Amino acid sequence: MASNTATGVASSDGNNRILISDSECDFILSGCRVDCRLDGRKRLEFRPYQILIPGGGNSNEQATSSDDLLPLSHGSARLMGSVGHTSTEEQQILCSVKAELVHPSALAPNQGVVELHLHGSSGSRHTKRDLEQAQDILSQLLVGRLVDTHALCITPGEFVWRLAVDVFVLEAAGGCLLDCAARVASAALAATRLPQVTAQPKTNPSSSSGSTEAETSEQQQNQNTLVVDGDYAKSQSIPLPTTTLVGANGPSTLSSSIVTVAVMQDFDLATKRPLYSLIVDATLAEEACALALIHVCVQLAHCNDDPKAPPTASIVGLHKTQQGALPIHLLPDITNTALEAAASASLAFSTVQPSPLLEENRQKQPKPNLSTLLQEQLQWVGEET
């Protein structure tokens, strides 16, 4: 009789280990092979998630400063979902977006800056090293494709917006951390409202006539003053990247997300040959049994002139984790699986508005004006200038 010995298997995040026996691993792999996973899902089926967004959305007529989930943030979103058989297996991720005015880099004087940081809690089951690895993957694959950085420029070479995207992993007992973090960050950026800021040249009549021409031009370049409009109704959302595809009927709006494809390896008892199964939205137990995890960044192009047209999907990047060697012949199947799953992922990640009780409690809190959030930053930038 074979004994079932508990074996520690490393999951996708490297140091986060769970205890799973060989028989449990064989049962999970067998279920993936016959397209019936442990929780009853098919291989390419996502679990249902809810993304809580501000009630006003992106509409200027309905948006108010009290709609934000986090009053001191320019944009926020929260992902929730019961992803297991018990109520303790939940996914809780909160995202906050804060904006500040900074001087641009000399290499990109007309582009804003987007920075993403991943934070954990005691209930997230992820160590600091795990979160740093996930943060690096998100920064390389996704951050630069979420917003149009050129639209974050106020004055080329002088003032641009810097967006600090902070993702707080409150609970991640269901696995699939990168996919959920990418979705909630994208939703928070879509709900972000930036105040209307204009740069006006400031004349200096007391300039000395003996100054050189180079000094005069440098003074004129740094004489711009920023005017912030604190009216929330005049605030603007962050534009998404746009492109014109070959053969498309006009410009298209781009949206990016991450789809993690787990490669499950099983063996045929008769031929002793490996059998591979590809699944998406893997649980922690499935990630522990996976040979490799392929994080695929999928970009969808939505035609602006024809909203009913299906989006055009393309792969713009991928990253592999786990220690298993990936057979090269599986790459076409992995990319096709990611493209197919990206089309149905939007139905699994549904966006909802806060409940009336939560909205009433939040409106009782004092809400600062958008312009007051930038007064210290403008003063600091002006002193540097």
XYZ file of C-alpha atoms in Angstrom:
385
model
C 0.000 0.000 0.000
C 1.375 3.334 -0.977
C 1.701 5.841 1.803
C 0.564 9.423 1.321
C 3.384 11.534 2.657
C 2.877 15.289 2.927
C 5.286 17.131 0.744
C 5.966 20.884 0.783
C 5.589 22.245 -2.726
C 6.563 25.780 -3.635
C 3.805 27.871 -5.151
C 4.123 30.538 -7.851
C 5.480 33.245 -5.598
C 8.635 31.368 -4.723
C 8.844 31.537 -0.915
C 5.154 31.137 -0.121
C 4.917 27.387 0.531
C 1.861 25.293 1.202
C 1.673 21.737 2.462
C 0.204 19.320 -0.065
C 0.477 15.540 -0.356
C 1.425 13.576 -3.461
C -2.054 12.056 -3.728
C -3.665 15.507 -3.575
C -1.350 16.718 -6.299
C -2.191 13.704 -8.479
C -5.895 14.333 -7.956
C -5.553 17.990 -9.006
C -3.524 17.086 -12.092
C -5.997 14.377 -13.105
C -8.887 16.802 -12.801
C -7.140 19.363 -14.992
C -6.456 16.698 -17.606
C -10.155 15.746 -17.900
C -11.307 19.403 -17.824
C -12.890 19.191 -14.362
C -10.952 21.104 -11.736
C -11.151 20.796 -7.979
C -13.795 23.539 -7.616
C -15.840 22.359 -10.610
C -14.516 24.870 -13.127
C -13.267 24.123 -16.591
C -9.677 24.770 -17.605
C -10.340 28.227 -19.120
C -13.009 29.336 -16.655
C -12.475 32.238 -14.240
C -13.910 32.617 -10.773
C -16.311 35.556 -10.269
C -14.740 38.749 -8.944
C -16.204 42.142 -8.112
C -14.325 45.416 -8.490
C -15.747 48.239 -6.391
C -15.303 51.595 -8.132
C -16.426 55.152 -7.268
C -20.121 55.721 -7.843
C -19.677 58.566 -10.281
C -17.401 56.655 -12.631
C -15.848 58.803 -15.332
C -18.874 61.028 -15.939
C -18.291 64.697 -15.241
C -21.985 65.266 -14.521
C -22.311 62.642 -11.796
C -18.811 62.528 -10.355
C -18.266 64.182 -6.998
C -15.385 64.213 -4.559
C -17.393 62.060 -2.128
C -17.527 59.154 -4.570
C -13.942 58.051 -3.942
C -13.426 54.947 -1.826
C -10.385 56.638 -0.284
C -11.067 60.367 0.259
C -7.403 61.403 0.136
C -6.744 59.616 -3.150
C -7.313 60.869 -6.658
C -8.617 57.438 -7.643
C -9.300 54.120 -5.944
C -10.788 50.682 -6.487
C -11.236 47.495 -4.498
C -11.354 43.901 -5.705
C -13.401 41.388 -3.749
C -14.279 37.774 -4.290
C -14.974 34.548 -2.438
C -12.659 32.231 -4.304
C -12.845 29.045 -2.252
C -15.225 26.557 -0.692
C -15.187 28.428 2.642
C -15.699 32.080 3.518
C -12.115 32.343 4.753
C -10.718 31.850 1.260
C -11.255 35.351 -0.052
C -9.509 37.784 -2.327
C -9.300 41.359 -1.023
C -7.105 43.859 -2.888
C -7.310 47.642 -2.528
C -5.712 50.134 -4.915
C -5.056 53.836 -4.366
C -3.824 56.350 -6.948
C -2.244 59.630 -5.858
C -1.011 62.329 -8.211
C 1.648 64.976 -7.736
C 3.362 67.519 -9.955
C 7.065 66.936 -10.547
C 9.769 67.948 -12.973
C 10.105 65.480 -15.877
C 13.138 63.422 -16.692
C 15.604 64.819 -19.201
C 15.188 61.649 -21.276
C 11.391 62.096 -21.497
C 10.586 65.801 -21.039
C 7.030 65.485 -22.387
C 5.936 62.312 -20.557
C 4.489 61.761 -17.120
C 5.553 59.069 -14.673
C 3.558 56.072 -13.409
C 4.954 54.127 -10.452
C 3.434 50.962 -9.001
C 4.057 49.648 -5.499
C 2.735 46.418 -4.011
C 2.086 46.222 -0.269
C 1.064 43.244 1.816
C -0.617 42.580 5.135
C -0.469 39.861 7.741
C -3.354 38.029 6.072
C -2.036 38.148 2.525
C 0.143 34.992 2.896
C 2.842 36.662 0.828
C 6.249 37.699 2.081
C 8.008 40.925 1.220
C 10.177 39.138 -1.310
C 7.111 37.656 -3.016
C 5.504 41.080 -3.336
C 8.706 42.614 -4.669
C 8.876 39.943 -7.368
C 5.233 40.520 -8.310
C 5.833 44.277 -8.324
C 8.752 43.901 -10.724
C 6.698 41.733 -13.085
C 3.798 44.199 -13.098
C 6.138 47.139 -13.656
C 7.810 45.449 -16.616
C 4.722 44.027 -18.310
C 1.848 46.351 -17.508
C 2.511 49.761 -15.960
C 3.743 51.505 -19.095
C 0.649 50.382 -21.040
C -2.105 51.402 -18.616
C -2.272 55.146 -19.371
C -1.079 57.588 -22.000
C 1.988 59.116 -20.365
C 2.102 61.935 -22.919
C -1.300 63.121 -21.662
C 0.205 63.559 -18.175
C 2.419 66.417 -19.370
C 1.446 69.935 -18.230
C 4.380 71.911 -19.643
C 7.060 70.037 -21.631
C 10.334 70.094 -19.776
C 8.869 71.759 -16.669
C 5.844 70.111 -15.056
C 4.300 66.648 -15.460
C 2.046 64.430 -13.395
C 3.505 61.549 -11.430
C 0.976 58.861 -10.513
C 1.747 56.666 -7.506
C -0.292 53.451 -7.799
C -0.301 51.646 -4.434
C -1.809 48.153 -4.429
C -2.578 46.763 -0.964
C -2.992 42.980 -0.811
C -5.310 42.550 2.163
C -6.081 38.880 1.509
C -4.877 36.646 -1.306
C -5.908 33.147 -0.312
C -7.128 32.254 -3.774
C -3.948 32.658 -5.798
C -3.803 34.446 -9.157
C -2.277 37.520 -7.510
C -0.861 39.188 -10.621
C -4.106 38.970 -12.598
C -6.164 40.470 -9.776
C -3.620 43.189 -8.993
C -3.489 44.207 -12.649
C -7.285 44.398 -12.874
C -7.749 46.505 -9.753
C -4.905 48.848 -10.732
C -6.446 49.365 -14.155
C -9.851 50.083 -12.589
C -8.371 52.574 -10.115
C -6.561 54.446 -12.887
C -9.749 54.548 -14.955
C -11.553 56.126 -11.981
C -8.782 58.646 -11.277
C -9.715 62.314 -11.575
C -7.032 64.975 -12.013
C -7.717 68.673 -11.379
C -7.455 71.054 -14.289
C -4.007 72.640 -14.171
C -2.842 75.361 -16.555
C 0.567 76.970 -16.854
C 0.603 80.750 -17.285
C 3.742 82.753 -18.101
C 4.698 85.202 -15.383
C 6.317 88.441 -16.474
C 9.226 89.837 -14.478
C 9.554 93.593 -15.183
C 12.353 93.995 -12.645
C 14.809 91.903 -14.653
C 18.173 93.597 -14.943
C 19.203 94.908 -18.332
C 22.751 93.744 -17.789
C 21.893 90.037 -17.759
C 23.129 87.928 -20.621
C 20.839 86.459 -23.269
C 21.319 82.920 -21.926
C 20.337 83.967 -18.405
C 17.278 85.815 -19.720
C 16.042 82.786 -21.680
C 16.574 80.542 -18.668
C 14.598 82.912 -16.458
C 11.751 83.070 -18.955
C 11.666 79.285 -19.124
C 11.232 79.058 -15.344
C 8.733 81.903 -15.034
C 5.650 79.748 -15.597
C 3.185 79.585 -12.733
C 0.587 76.859 -12.261
C -3.100 77.605 -11.731
C -5.158 74.801 -10.176
C -8.922 74.699 -10.621
C -10.423 73.063 -7.528
C -13.854 72.488 -9.098
C -14.384 68.726 -9.164
C -16.827 69.027 -12.055
C -13.982 70.333 -14.215
C -11.601 67.540 -13.284
C -10.439 65.219 -16.020
C -9.908 61.495 -16.279
C -6.664 59.951 -17.472
C -6.753 59.165 -21.212
C -6.028 55.606 -22.264
C -3.370 54.887 -24.889
C -4.599 55.039 -28.481
C -3.233 53.682 -31.727
C -4.156 53.272 -35.381
C -3.942 49.653 -36.464
C -3.312 48.547 -40.024
C -6.650 47.738 -41.644
C -8.695 49.221 -38.785
C -11.487 51.723 -39.368
C -9.986 54.608 -37.433
C -8.135 54.962 -34.120
C -8.486 52.376 -31.377
C -8.309 52.610 -27.601
C -5.926 50.172 -25.931
C -6.534 48.306 -22.682
C -4.039 45.889 -21.169
C -4.370 43.084 -18.646
C -2.426 40.068 -17.436
C -3.564 36.480 -17.919
C -1.594 33.857 -16.007
C -1.515 30.457 -17.708
C -0.553 27.557 -15.441
C 1.164 24.610 -17.133
C 0.123 21.364 -15.414
C 2.270 18.297 -16.120
C 0.946 14.777 -15.643
C 2.207 11.385 -16.869
C 0.477 8.665 -18.824
C 0.742 5.456 -16.809
C 0.873 3.290 -19.936
C 3.410 5.157 -22.064
C 5.164 7.101 -19.252
C 4.995 10.193 -21.433
C 4.213 13.629 -20.022
C 0.754 15.077 -20.543
C 0.271 18.837 -20.346
C -2.831 20.805 -19.417
C -3.209 24.600 -19.512
C -5.470 26.375 -17.021
C -6.178 29.990 -16.066
C -7.078 31.624 -12.744
C -5.296 28.926 -10.762
C -5.811 28.475 -7.036
C -2.927 28.279 -4.572
C -3.076 24.472 -4.641
C -3.046 24.428 -8.438
C -0.148 26.878 -8.519
C 1.758 24.578 -6.179
C 1.248 21.639 -8.539
C 2.016 23.614 -11.700
C 5.168 22.992 -13.684
C 5.414 26.666 -14.646
C 3.363 29.859 -14.605
C 3.371 32.073 -17.683
C 2.183 35.636 -17.056
C 1.000 36.960 -20.422
C 0.264 40.649 -20.979
C -2.645 40.863 -23.432
C -3.537 44.157 -25.103
C -7.045 44.700 -26.483
C -7.674 47.349 -29.155
C -11.244 48.697 -29.101
C -12.308 50.548 -32.249
C -13.590 54.027 -31.367
C -15.761 54.372 -34.482
C -17.478 51.003 -34.028
C -17.988 50.190 -30.312
C -19.860 46.969 -31.152
C -16.917 45.530 -33.063
C -14.999 42.819 -31.193
C -11.631 44.019 -29.869
C -8.404 42.957 -31.511
C -6.195 41.053 -29.063
C -2.422 40.932 -29.198
C 0.333 39.737 -26.878
C 2.831 42.413 -25.870
C 4.871 40.566 -23.231
C 5.214 37.477 -21.072
C 7.140 36.359 -18.017
C 7.747 32.871 -16.603
C 7.864 31.917 -12.940
C 8.258 28.585 -11.129
C 11.272 26.298 -11.418
C 10.055 23.854 -14.056
C 11.540 23.856 -17.556
C 8.942 24.865 -20.130
C 8.846 22.817 -23.366
C 9.212 25.158 -26.318
C 6.443 23.462 -28.313
C 3.890 24.614 -25.720
C 4.402 28.332 -26.406
C 1.852 28.556 -29.270
C -0.745 26.780 -27.134
C -0.001 29.085 -24.192
C -0.381 32.248 -26.258
C -3.611 31.012 -27.844
C -4.953 30.101 -24.405
C -4.120 33.568 -23.064
C -5.838 35.281 -25.997
C -8.932 33.123 -25.623
C -9.095 33.651 -21.865
C -8.617 37.427 -22.137
C -11.850 37.724 -24.105
C -13.887 36.081 -21.325
C -12.003 37.626 -18.396
C -13.944 40.897 -18.653
C -17.135 39.009 -17.755
C -15.543 37.461 -14.660
C -14.200 40.780 -13.326
C -17.442 42.754 -12.988
C -17.418 46.366 -11.789
C -19.954 47.479 -9.175
C -20.640 50.692 -7.267
C -20.576 51.073 -3.478
C -23.668 50.043 -1.534
C -25.956 52.814 -0.225
C -24.915 52.170 3.396
C -21.225 52.383 2.550
C -21.866 55.499 0.484
C -23.754 57.163 3.359
C -20.990 56.466 5.868
C -18.344 57.740 3.500
C -20.206 60.985 2.798
C -20.227 61.789 6.519
C -16.432 62.119 6.439
C -14.925 65.490 5.477
C -13.782 65.519 1.863
C -10.867 67.811 0.954
C -10.893 69.870 -2.201
C -8.732 68.649 -5.060
C -6.785 71.882 -5.106
C -5.900 71.597 -1.408
C -4.238 68.243 -2.058
C -1.751 69.977 -4.365
C -0.972 73.181 -2.492
C 2.082 71.801 -0.680
C 3.271 70.033 -3.827
C 2.945 73.190 -5.934
C 4.784 75.186 -3.291
C 7.566 72.607 -3.191
C 7.850 72.507 -6.984
C 7.858 76.308 -7.134
C 10.691 76.522 -4.609
C 12.766 74.075 -6.643
C 12.114 76.074 -9.814
